[in-house]
Amino acid sequence: MRETKSTCPYCGVGCGVVIEHDGAQITGVRGDPDHPANFGRLCTKGTNLHRTATPVVLQGQRLRQPLLRAGRGQAPQAVGWDEANAHLVRELLRIRAAHGPEAIGFYISGQLLTEDYCAFNKLARAVLKTPHIDSNSRLCMSSAVTGYKQSLGADAPPCSYTDVEQADCVLVTGANPAWAHPVLFRRLEAARAAKLARGAGHKLIVVDPRRTETAELADLHLAIQPGTDVALMHGLLHACIWQGWMDAAHIEAHTEGFAALKDLVREWTPARAAKTCGVPEADLWRAAEWFATSPRSLSLYCQGLNQSSSGTAKNTALINLHLATGQIGKAGAGPFSLTGQPNAMGGRESGGMATLLPGHRDPTNPEHRAEVAALWGLGADEALPGPGHTAVALFEAAARGEIKALWIACTNPAQSLPDQALVRAALERCEFVVLQEAFAGTATAAFADLQLPAATWGEKEGTVTNSERRISRVRAAVPPPALARPDWQVVREVALALEAELRPGRPSVFATDSPEALWNEHRDSTRGRDLDISGLSYALLDAQGPQQWPFVDGPRERLYEDGRYPTPSGRARFVASPVRPTAERASAAFPFQLTTTRLRDQWHGMSRSGAVPGLFAHEGGPVLRLHPQDAERRRLVNGELLRLRTARGATVLPLQTDARVGLGQADLPMHWGAEFLAGDGINALTHGARCPDSQQPELKFAALDVASAALP
Ligand code: SF4
């Protein structure tokens, strides 16, 4: 029996795992006691990882060879890599010649490794010259990115997991880490219990419309009305200003823009904010006092802030509170966004997104484009394209017929993107859809003209970066099944063939022929940037374990301790954002406020977690949760089948009454697509309205109608 250290492929906590195997088959997994994210702990999903490994999972659940269909409506046929690649190259060249490079789009994933991101980015921008490459991280973290950049000057979470343990007050807002980031939550629970046991005091404030498992532990639960987060933050800041719970020295020395924000929040008295949010005013005052006057206050936040048409404003309003009270740049304090996916952060670092370039560069900046072109070894006449379509906009462009070819990797947009009617129409309208996947038979596979089998967790080499900026190695323990290949390798072979046609006689940008070589190129792109990792190497990661960036001479546990921020003035910025309503609002026709949420033991579209029967023991299937009074008023009973309807789609699900859901609200787990349900999938109900700054869609709010399915 052998052991290989790697990283869990699920959430952004980024736990280290030890894979037990015999070189051919993965037989077990346990937490890595040396990994600083988890010190040996794993949650239920992590503990069951070996049960998702081939050949433990049914053979039919892995995509094992390239599949090509001769035409729409025809069954895909197994082909070899040579035929698959030749067809792919031919189609991309045909579409590019007929419609231009901008007719080609890439939709990739925060579950790819950083090395895979680097390969896709070069293929799209340097070889095909299309600007349209975006990632499903757009659905998860893009508002955190724009929030950090607007307020602090860089997309860099300033905190570490050790801050969770050192904080005296933790504000969890728009997150349910007890279920979505379980190992980090265990660290918070343990630290809180230890502090309380020795009489040191600890405050936990949870802001969430639902009484979640995280809220159950809280000293104070602010059950705000969905979408009212900015009003709450402005009200908290107003209370701090009124009471003098401020850090005037920090504001004076290290920030700018406070006067404009003060003018804005003057209107947001605690009374008005509390009324808007639907919480007791006294609770708002209490939260403000605890947060501002505790020696060290930390906030943890995730999709509840990010997946919103006001996503960036929610992030900056929270950061305002930290800046005004001096709760930043010291141990146990700071605004700490939790990443959803295992490598959402790596995608941001390597710039594999429509609004980013490698090393946190900006595609709207011609100098940054020229720097990246030079780093990639492009000729002086080979300019890189500017910014491209973001995730939902990419599919909207495809639905309009502007995107003709879509290359989708390691994600399942026919289930996970909002407004499924539009997404499926877009996939139908594309002339050519390529799906690069490890798992067979996802909803998107039904639309794919060509399917390419990818290696997955336990079968490939590379790196990921977790929520606390820590880069961990991902290692292969066993070979991929049948003809499956690592993603970077699939991309490189197609890119080399395309270069022969599109860049004949020029030095290849794909001379890099290993994950380590791709990562070294990525490392070099960060030199002198805020995320500089020029002091790191695979060898150092292998010898000394996972490391946090920036890393020049050594790791940085915490950012902004010197009070200097990476803005032109060196000061952090207060951002004065007005309170805006959600894109949709409950109405007589659609009276319920729908929020999509996550289950403890499932992951995204369940391609991996759905392969483990034991992970359905916690929650066996999707149900719509309503408050018992709402059910009673409509004469609906527990277990009854309901027809759920929004302005875009409908589905049928059983009712479960639950007093933890707010009155007038509806809670629905996001994991199920149309293929699993009698009606449409969950995301047939959601919509693609987006934050204007981050372009992140508002997956956390839709107006819903609910009726008994027995009614005609
Ligand atoms: Fe994996 Fe996240 Fe669970 Fe850790 S907390 S074992 S990273 S799913």
XYZ file of C-alpha atoms and ligand atoms in Angstrom:
720
model
C 0.000 0.000 0.000
C 1.313 3.460 -0.922
C 0.439 6.969 0.204
C 0.346 10.202 -1.821
C -0.332 13.641 -0.361
C -2.778 15.820 -2.270
C -5.623 18.324 -1.741
C -9.388 17.841 -1.468
C -11.142 18.789 -4.749
C -14.302 20.146 -3.154
C -14.510 23.460 -1.290
C -12.210 26.445 -0.877
C -11.040 25.424 2.599
C -8.455 23.391 0.663
C -7.861 20.550 3.102
C -4.818 18.343 2.672
C -5.509 14.655 2.131
C -3.415 11.521 2.182
C -4.477 9.186 -0.623
C -4.042 5.485 0.098
C -3.564 3.404 -3.048
C -1.708 0.586 -4.699
C -0.626 2.555 -7.759
C -3.657 1.387 -9.739
C -6.602 1.932 -7.434
C -7.373 4.458 -4.695
C -8.495 2.527 -1.646
C -8.736 5.131 1.082
C -8.277 8.739 2.066
C -7.570 10.491 5.340
C -6.814 14.024 6.430
C -3.211 15.185 6.135
C -2.078 15.968 9.692
C 0.636 18.280 8.353
C -1.584 20.452 6.169
C -2.117 23.871 7.801
C -5.701 24.179 6.515
C -7.064 21.120 8.309
C -4.362 19.438 10.454
C -5.817 16.032 9.666
C -9.531 16.849 9.839
C -11.904 16.158 6.944
C -15.636 16.688 6.524
C -18.064 14.056 5.271
C -17.403 14.857 1.627
C -13.649 14.672 2.085
C -13.816 11.460 4.064
C -15.707 9.798 1.210
C -13.411 10.966 -1.566
C -11.965 7.524 -2.281
C -15.494 6.324 -2.985
C -15.614 8.720 -5.946
C -12.385 7.397 -7.461
C -12.362 5.142 -10.510
C -12.725 2.176 -10.600
C -14.609 2.359 -7.299
C -17.381 4.363 -8.955
C -19.328 2.590 -11.638
C -17.452 2.416 -14.911
C -20.271 4.249 -16.668
C -19.825 7.321 -14.488
C -16.465 8.209 -16.048
C -15.954 9.512 -19.557
C -13.330 7.072 -20.803
C -12.717 7.966 -24.438
C -13.409 10.823 -26.847
C -16.967 10.740 -28.160
C -17.921 12.378 -31.455
C -21.389 12.714 -32.895
C -21.779 12.984 -36.644
C -24.718 15.377 -36.364
C -27.362 16.756 -34.035
C -29.706 14.074 -32.828
C -27.210 11.320 -33.538
C -25.632 9.131 -30.883
C -22.007 9.945 -30.088
C -19.440 7.388 -31.243
C -16.152 6.507 -29.548
C -13.122 7.761 -31.469
C -9.387 7.956 -30.790
C -7.572 11.100 -29.725
C -6.112 11.671 -33.209
C -9.544 11.773 -34.820
C -11.002 13.850 -31.977
C -8.220 16.414 -32.110
C -8.237 16.613 -35.908
C -11.993 17.245 -35.872
C -11.686 19.828 -33.110
C -8.915 21.726 -34.882
C -10.821 21.622 -38.179
C -14.009 22.988 -36.610
C -12.275 25.769 -34.683
C -10.372 26.874 -37.779
C -13.539 26.737 -39.900
C -15.559 28.843 -37.453
C -12.695 31.278 -36.876
C -12.190 31.772 -40.626
C -15.914 32.243 -41.273
C -16.848 34.416 -38.273
C -13.633 35.689 -36.690
C -11.886 34.737 -33.437
C -14.620 36.312 -31.330
C -17.053 33.615 -32.469
C -15.187 31.165 -30.209
C -15.752 31.046 -26.439
C -14.338 29.083 -23.510
C -16.250 28.329 -20.329
C -13.986 26.697 -17.773
C -14.025 25.945 -14.063
C -12.770 26.794 -10.593
C -12.234 23.070 -10.190
C -9.449 23.050 -12.764
C -5.902 23.307 -11.462
C -3.892 26.495 -11.893
C -1.794 24.772 -14.568
C -4.952 23.891 -16.534
C -6.110 27.509 -16.292
C -2.742 28.667 -17.681
C -3.038 26.313 -20.658
C -6.616 27.360 -21.498
C -5.739 31.035 -21.141
C -2.889 30.776 -23.646
C -4.965 28.747 -26.082
C -7.821 31.263 -26.028
C -5.949 34.554 -25.899
C -2.570 33.842 -27.497
C -3.386 31.196 -30.116
C -7.031 31.687 -31.110
C -7.021 35.415 -30.136
C -10.500 35.304 -28.668
C -11.221 37.436 -25.568
C -14.068 35.142 -24.536
C -12.775 32.938 -21.753
C -14.569 32.864 -18.443
C -15.011 30.463 -15.578
C -17.805 29.182 -13.379
C -15.955 31.086 -10.622
C -17.930 34.024 -12.008
C -20.940 32.459 -10.262
C -19.115 32.223 -6.990
C -16.398 34.777 -6.244
C -16.394 37.648 -8.746
C -18.149 40.094 -6.386
C -15.496 39.374 -3.747
C -12.847 40.177 -6.385
C -14.380 43.523 -7.351
C -15.124 44.316 -3.694
C -11.507 43.827 -2.644
C -10.225 45.748 -5.664
C -12.532 48.709 -5.168
C -11.927 48.963 -1.412
C -8.378 47.710 -0.854
C -6.804 48.040 -4.312
C -6.091 44.363 -4.987
C -7.888 41.033 -5.158
C -6.182 39.707 -2.059
C -8.037 38.321 0.969
C -6.020 39.854 3.818
C -6.672 37.112 6.391
C -5.642 33.590 7.332
C -7.409 30.694 8.988
C -5.436 31.455 12.146
C -7.364 34.754 12.307
C -10.569 32.728 12.674
C -9.047 31.281 15.830
C -7.686 34.570 17.164
C -10.766 36.748 16.634
C -12.804 37.866 19.645
C -15.828 38.658 17.483
C -16.730 36.836 14.245
C -19.388 38.222 11.928
C -20.585 35.524 9.502
C -22.677 37.100 6.795
C -24.089 35.468 3.676
C -22.395 32.178 4.502
C -23.203 28.899 6.193
C -19.722 27.498 6.898
C -21.161 24.805 9.186
C -22.286 23.110 5.964
C -20.343 24.727 3.125
C -16.885 25.076 4.764
C -17.156 22.460 7.519
C -13.515 22.018 8.519
C -12.966 25.763 8.894
C -16.179 25.959 10.910
C -14.864 23.236 13.230
C -11.775 25.420 13.803
C -14.031 28.373 14.644
C -16.177 26.236 16.965
C -13.145 24.837 18.778
C -11.499 28.250 19.215
C -14.750 29.783 20.463
C -15.301 26.944 22.940
C -11.744 27.307 24.250
C -12.081 31.091 24.685
C -15.425 30.756 26.438
C -14.072 27.992 28.664
C -11.284 30.201 29.926
C -13.623 33.174 30.327
C -11.958 35.170 27.560
C -15.251 36.076 25.858
C -16.238 35.494 22.270
C -19.034 36.893 20.141
C -20.481 35.180 17.085
C -22.902 37.216 14.982
C -24.619 35.519 12.031
C -26.484 37.459 9.357
C -28.686 35.156 7.287
C -32.380 35.132 6.348
C -32.499 31.477 7.468
C -31.693 30.079 10.873
C -28.852 27.943 9.544
C -26.695 25.478 11.457
C -24.128 28.277 11.694
C -26.769 30.610 13.143
C -27.678 27.965 15.735
C -24.279 28.546 17.346
C -24.498 32.348 17.278
C -24.849 34.766 20.152
C -26.859 36.950 17.819
C -28.687 35.978 14.638
C -29.806 38.831 12.405
C -32.417 37.199 10.148
C -32.518 39.956 7.572
C -34.896 40.073 4.648
C -33.157 38.640 1.556
C -31.171 41.246 -0.353
C -31.054 43.919 2.357
C -27.381 43.414 3.297
C -26.183 46.864 2.175
C -28.854 48.589 4.276
C -27.734 46.531 7.270
C -24.052 47.434 6.797
C -24.895 51.122 6.382
C -27.040 50.971 9.528
C -24.215 49.307 11.480
C -21.782 51.969 10.332
C -24.240 54.720 11.261
C -24.485 53.236 14.757
C -20.680 53.134 15.060
C -20.350 56.754 13.937
C -23.125 57.904 16.297
C -21.574 56.146 19.296
C -17.981 57.005 18.412
C -17.086 53.321 18.011
C -14.584 54.333 15.355
C -10.862 54.194 14.756
C -10.320 57.826 13.803
C -6.546 57.391 13.610
C -6.875 54.546 11.102
C -9.376 56.501 9.017
C -7.120 59.570 9.023
C -3.833 57.823 8.278
C -4.806 54.962 5.977
C -8.066 55.619 4.141
C -9.807 58.005 1.776
C -13.414 58.809 0.893
C -14.857 58.714 4.407
C -16.696 62.054 4.120
C -18.782 60.875 1.137
C -19.639 57.615 2.875
C -20.576 59.434 6.073
C -22.975 61.587 4.051
C -24.548 58.486 2.535
C -25.001 56.514 5.748
C -26.416 59.532 7.592
C -29.767 58.528 6.059
C -29.372 54.952 7.251
C -30.243 55.343 10.899
C -30.320 52.073 12.843
C -34.101 52.448 13.072
C -34.479 52.744 9.303
C -31.942 50.006 8.575
C -33.560 47.655 11.094
C -36.996 48.272 9.567
C -35.683 47.698 6.026
C -33.924 44.499 7.076
C -36.783 43.257 9.273
C -34.674 42.848 12.409
C -35.047 44.382 15.885
C -33.267 47.712 16.142
C -31.721 46.714 19.469
C -30.049 43.731 17.754
C -28.512 46.019 15.183
C -27.061 48.273 17.895
C -25.756 45.210 19.745
C -24.068 43.851 16.615
C -22.437 47.214 15.894
C -21.092 47.478 19.441
C -19.713 43.948 19.527
C -18.078 44.279 16.120
C -16.560 47.721 16.660
C -15.470 47.444 20.287
C -14.127 43.885 20.386
C -10.334 43.924 20.313
C -10.270 41.770 17.152
C -13.247 41.398 14.786
C -13.295 39.215 11.707
C -15.965 38.775 9.064
C -16.508 35.605 7.031
C -18.661 35.847 3.923
C -19.490 33.942 0.785
C -22.319 33.484 -1.716
C -24.972 35.342 0.283
C -23.082 38.539 -0.449
C -21.561 37.567 -3.769
C -24.460 36.026 -5.718
C -26.382 39.256 -5.980
C -27.114 42.091 -8.382
C -25.610 44.259 -5.598
C -22.754 41.815 -4.950
C -19.904 44.317 -5.131
C -21.799 46.903 -3.062
C -22.455 44.278 -0.375
C -18.742 43.438 -0.252
C -17.574 47.047 -0.120
C -20.212 47.990 2.493
C -18.847 45.255 4.753
C -15.238 46.312 4.140
C -16.244 49.933 4.979
C -17.177 48.692 8.438
C -13.738 47.105 8.924
C -11.907 50.212 7.700
C -13.926 52.604 9.867
C -13.447 50.590 13.043
C -9.798 49.634 12.417
C -10.706 45.931 12.288
C -8.151 45.098 9.593
C -4.401 44.591 9.295
C -4.004 42.883 12.657
C -4.255 39.337 13.957
C -7.828 38.105 14.315
C -9.328 40.909 12.227
C -10.276 41.660 8.633
C -12.803 41.014 5.880
C -12.287 37.369 4.885
C -14.156 36.108 1.819
C -14.471 32.327 1.725
C -13.973 30.851 -1.721
C -16.496 28.309 -2.885
C -14.506 26.118 -5.234
C -11.146 24.441 -4.605
C -9.271 26.654 -7.056
C -11.422 29.732 -7.588
C -8.415 31.645 -6.269
C -5.982 30.003 -8.716
C -8.187 31.046 -11.619
C -8.066 34.626 -10.374
C -4.267 34.499 -9.997
C -3.650 33.016 -13.446
C -6.174 35.341 -15.102
C -8.239 32.656 -16.804
C -11.303 34.890 -16.753
C -12.834 37.442 -19.112
C -11.981 40.379 -16.852
C -8.509 39.274 -15.738
C -5.064 38.530 -17.126
C -2.227 36.570 -15.444
C -0.777 38.053 -12.261
C -3.932 40.051 -11.423
C -3.488 42.139 -14.597
C -6.357 43.898 -16.299
C -7.280 43.145 -19.938
C -8.642 46.689 -20.398
C -5.088 47.994 -19.770
C -2.963 47.953 -23.003
C 0.268 47.894 -20.959
C -0.885 44.824 -19.073
C -1.830 43.096 -22.331
C 1.610 43.896 -23.747
C 3.317 42.568 -20.588
C 1.450 39.272 -20.823
C 2.119 38.967 -24.560
C 5.843 39.425 -23.840
C 5.743 36.888 -20.971
C 4.137 34.364 -23.307
C 6.758 35.056 -26.003
C 4.352 36.487 -28.575
C 5.669 38.626 -31.424
C 5.370 42.414 -31.374
C 2.572 42.149 -33.957
C 0.573 39.631 -31.897
C -1.523 41.822 -29.613
C -3.745 40.123 -27.065
C -7.482 40.795 -27.168
C -9.165 42.946 -24.501
C -11.854 41.837 -22.044
C -14.437 39.280 -23.139
C -17.899 38.075 -22.255
C -18.410 36.979 -18.662
C -20.179 33.670 -17.907
C -23.859 34.522 -18.345
C -23.107 37.100 -21.041
C -21.163 34.436 -22.962
C -24.242 32.234 -23.141
C -26.443 35.214 -23.973
C -24.099 35.946 -26.896
C -24.354 32.305 -27.955
C -28.150 32.495 -27.769
C -27.992 35.537 -30.077
C -25.867 33.535 -32.518
C -22.681 35.544 -31.959
C -20.719 32.742 -30.306
C -20.579 29.801 -32.716
C -18.166 27.476 -30.917
C -18.064 26.809 -27.168
C -15.358 24.784 -25.436
C -16.590 23.854 -21.955
C -14.278 22.251 -19.403
C -14.906 20.672 -16.004
C -18.286 22.312 -15.483
C -21.918 21.651 -16.274
C -23.593 24.867 -17.486
C -26.753 23.016 -18.635
C -27.428 22.540 -14.934
C -25.545 25.183 -12.986
C -26.025 28.476 -14.842
C -29.124 30.548 -14.085
C -31.991 30.843 -16.542
C -31.643 27.365 -17.992
C -34.055 28.018 -20.866
C -31.611 30.601 -22.217
C -28.539 28.437 -21.560
C -29.992 25.423 -23.314
C -31.128 27.551 -26.266
C -27.581 28.916 -26.474
C -26.047 25.443 -26.506
C -28.524 24.344 -29.190
C -27.716 27.342 -31.340
C -23.920 26.907 -31.237
C -22.498 25.270 -34.349
C -19.945 23.352 -32.311
C -19.881 22.446 -28.607
C -16.870 20.711 -27.035
C -17.167 19.289 -23.540
C -13.989 18.310 -21.693
C -15.080 16.316 -18.651
C -14.092 13.568 -16.270
C -17.663 12.403 -15.675
C -19.989 10.884 -18.263
C -23.555 11.881 -18.959
C -23.752 15.341 -17.380
C -26.613 17.527 -18.568
C -24.209 19.434 -20.820
C -23.087 16.220 -22.530
C -26.447 16.046 -24.318
C -25.495 19.225 -26.201
C -21.861 18.310 -26.974
C -20.711 17.545 -30.497
C -17.404 16.325 -29.119
C -16.635 15.018 -25.627
C -13.044 14.798 -24.415
C -12.241 12.551 -21.413
C -10.317 14.351 -18.678
C -8.290 13.095 -15.743
C -9.553 14.183 -12.337
C -8.700 14.182 -8.627
C -6.108 11.559 -7.727
C -4.998 11.275 -11.357
C -3.303 14.584 -12.191
C -0.527 16.903 -11.039
C -0.680 20.601 -10.294
C -1.600 23.187 -7.686
C -4.641 24.889 -6.171
C -4.975 27.989 -3.968
C -7.437 28.048 -1.088
C -9.357 30.876 0.606
C -6.368 31.990 2.702
C -4.066 32.401 -0.351
C -2.356 29.083 0.358
C -0.979 27.190 -2.624
C -1.101 23.406 -2.205
C 0.138 20.657 -4.469
C -2.312 18.295 -6.093
C -0.725 14.973 -6.946
C -1.474 11.927 -9.103
C -1.749 8.660 -7.207
C -3.120 6.490 -10.005
C -3.286 6.818 -13.794
C -6.509 8.144 -15.361
C -8.888 5.495 -16.732
C -8.764 4.357 -20.355
C -7.991 7.305 -22.668
C -8.598 10.142 -20.161
C -5.828 12.765 -20.022
C -4.897 15.709 -17.785
C -6.698 18.873 -18.903
C -3.526 20.878 -19.612
C -2.320 18.110 -21.909
C -5.594 17.981 -23.860
C -5.348 21.727 -24.408
C -1.667 21.711 -25.346
C -2.029 19.124 -28.081
C -4.860 21.021 -29.748
C -3.003 24.318 -29.305
C 0.128 22.970 -31.025
C -1.943 21.866 -34.024
C -3.716 25.228 -34.159
C -0.430 27.113 -33.929
C 0.838 25.282 -37.006
C -2.033 26.907 -38.929
C -2.403 30.245 -37.166
C 1.172 31.067 -36.132
C 3.342 29.169 -38.641
C 7.076 29.610 -38.202
C 6.770 31.406 -34.864
C 8.073 30.029 -31.572
C 5.308 28.063 -29.875
C 3.713 29.506 -26.740
C 3.248 25.877 -25.709
C 6.901 24.885 -25.457
C 5.977 24.291 -21.792
C 5.286 20.576 -21.675
C 4.597 19.738 -18.009
C 2.469 21.043 -15.138
C 5.615 22.313 -13.430
C 6.748 24.226 -16.529
C 3.289 25.816 -16.849
C 3.323 26.735 -13.168
C 6.820 28.245 -13.449
C 5.533 30.427 -16.273
C 2.622 31.453 -14.046
C 5.014 32.188 -11.176
C 7.097 34.422 -13.427
C 3.975 36.380 -14.422
C 3.490 37.415 -10.771
C 6.951 38.939 -10.268
C 6.599 42.461 -8.859
C 2.821 42.147 -8.599
C 0.723 42.113 -5.392
C 0.577 38.301 -5.502
C 4.317 37.874 -6.191
C 5.262 34.193 -5.740
C 8.703 34.496 -7.286
C 10.260 32.790 -4.247
C 8.208 29.634 -4.681
C 8.813 26.466 -6.660
C 7.370 22.980 -6.909
C 10.493 21.809 -5.077
C 9.834 24.187 -2.170
C 6.157 23.195 -1.993
C 7.187 19.535 -2.004
C 9.823 20.037 0.685
C 8.115 22.558 2.960
C 4.418 22.012 2.229
C 1.647 24.453 1.219
C 2.550 28.166 1.267
C 0.655 31.455 1.325
C 1.202 34.248 -1.168
C 2.764 36.679 -1.603
C 5.965 34.656 -1.276
C 9.214 36.373 -2.225
C 11.512 35.560 0.695
C 8.831 33.788 2.687
C 5.044 33.582 3.103
C 2.828 36.443 4.301
C 0.210 35.320 6.780
C -1.632 38.620 6.879
C -1.836 41.627 4.555
C -1.936 45.386 5.221
C -0.376 45.182 8.686
C 1.658 48.300 7.828
C -1.499 50.255 6.929
C -0.416 50.592 3.289
C -2.807 49.470 0.579
C -2.053 48.776 -3.107
C -3.994 51.799 -4.385
C -2.407 54.781 -6.199
C -2.496 56.801 -2.944
C -1.515 53.890 -0.701
C -4.814 54.362 1.166
C -7.813 52.052 1.380
C -10.988 53.453 -0.132
C -14.386 53.847 1.489
C -16.944 53.018 -1.205
C -20.282 54.811 -0.880
C -22.818 52.552 -2.586
C -26.523 53.326 -2.464
C -28.952 50.640 -1.328
C -30.558 48.988 -4.358
C -33.429 46.505 -4.480
C -32.996 42.990 -5.846
C -33.444 42.662 -9.612
C -36.736 40.819 -9.108
C -39.180 41.519 -6.314
C -41.936 39.418 -4.847
C -45.325 40.327 -6.325
C -48.925 39.154 -6.280
C -48.147 36.718 -9.091
C -44.859 35.523 -7.558
C -45.213 36.138 -3.819
C -42.311 34.115 -2.377
C -38.664 35.162 -2.117
C -36.674 32.174 -3.385
C -33.109 31.577 -2.195
C -30.973 28.720 -3.514
C -28.748 27.086 -0.909
C -26.264 24.233 -0.430
C -26.572 20.917 1.378
C -23.907 19.692 3.773
C -22.960 16.514 1.915
C -23.435 17.445 -1.749
C -21.231 19.393 -4.068
C -22.454 21.582 -6.957
C -24.166 19.465 -9.651
C -23.263 16.232 -7.811
C -21.108 14.785 -10.652
C -18.736 13.547 -7.935
C -20.626 13.561 -4.620
C -23.692 12.011 -6.272
C -21.662 8.860 -6.915
C -21.571 8.065 -3.184
C -24.868 6.617 -1.889
C -23.874 7.350 1.704
C -23.790 11.087 1.007
C -27.572 10.998 0.515
C -28.092 9.823 4.097
C -28.074 13.405 5.368
C -30.546 14.739 2.769
C -32.073 12.234 0.367
C -33.363 14.593 -2.277
C -34.525 18.109 -3.052
C -37.441 19.636 -1.178
C -38.831 23.143 -1.108
C -38.744 24.532 2.412
C -41.410 27.008 3.506
C -42.295 28.404 6.899
C -45.157 26.343 8.461
C -47.399 29.422 8.607
C -46.969 30.040 4.879
C -47.835 26.409 4.196
C -50.857 26.523 6.470
C -52.139 29.747 4.941
C -52.060 28.073 1.519
C -53.421 24.790 2.857
C -50.306 22.925 1.817
C -49.137 19.941 3.827
C -45.749 18.403 4.461
C -44.675 16.035 1.690
C -47.225 17.393 -0.772
C -45.966 17.870 -4.321
C -45.782 21.528 -5.260
C -45.570 23.236 -8.608
C -42.878 25.932 -8.348
C -42.946 28.673 -10.926
C -40.947 31.805 -11.686
C -41.116 34.095 -14.698
C -38.669 31.754 -16.481
C -39.492 28.151 -15.654
C -41.254 25.651 -13.451
C -40.599 22.413 -11.616
C -42.326 20.056 -9.218
C -40.936 19.222 -5.765
C -42.240 18.063 -2.392
C -42.835 20.527 0.431
C -41.045 20.454 3.727
C -42.173 22.948 6.312
C -39.355 24.422 8.333
C -39.660 27.208 10.889
C -36.019 28.149 10.252
C -37.061 29.610 6.891
C -38.397 33.151 7.105
C -42.030 34.038 6.472
C -42.603 34.701 2.776
C -39.326 33.021 1.891
C -38.595 29.769 0.097
C -35.440 27.678 0.352
C -34.286 25.296 -2.364
C -31.004 23.337 -2.586
C -29.128 24.130 -5.793
C -27.738 20.687 -6.622
C -30.432 19.162 -8.837
C -30.807 19.623 -12.605
C -33.660 18.736 -14.925
C -32.235 15.248 -15.460
C -32.960 14.398 -11.816
C -36.439 15.926 -11.475
C -39.911 15.481 -12.868
C -39.946 19.094 -14.059
C -37.132 21.481 -14.932
C -33.992 21.766 -12.838
C -33.566 24.219 -9.991
C -31.829 26.751 -12.221
C -34.770 26.902 -14.587
C -36.193 29.117 -11.838
C -33.215 31.425 -11.263
C -32.285 34.390 -13.418
C -29.230 35.992 -14.970
C -29.531 39.580 -13.679
C -26.033 40.590 -12.651
C -24.017 42.912 -10.470
C -22.911 45.712 -12.821
C -19.351 45.653 -11.449
C -18.652 41.945 -11.018
C -21.108 40.498 -13.558
C -21.999 37.863 -10.958
C -25.597 36.658 -11.355
C -28.194 36.962 -8.607
C -28.562 33.259 -7.816
C -29.685 34.102 -4.286
C -32.956 35.756 -5.177
C -35.915 35.110 -7.474
C -39.624 35.775 -7.150
C -41.499 32.466 -6.905
C -45.053 31.175 -7.000
C -45.966 27.975 -5.168
C -49.124 25.920 -5.645
C -50.232 22.370 -5.064
C -49.264 20.210 -8.032
C -52.641 18.492 -7.631
C -54.415 21.648 -8.790
C -55.111 21.896 -12.529
Fe -12.866 19.038 1.379
Fe -13.902 21.417 2.084
Fe -14.536 19.234 3.448
Fe -12.091 20.239 3.602
S -13.974 21.228 4.303
S -12.619 18.075 3.390
S -11.782 21.007 1.494
S -15.042 19.659 1.303
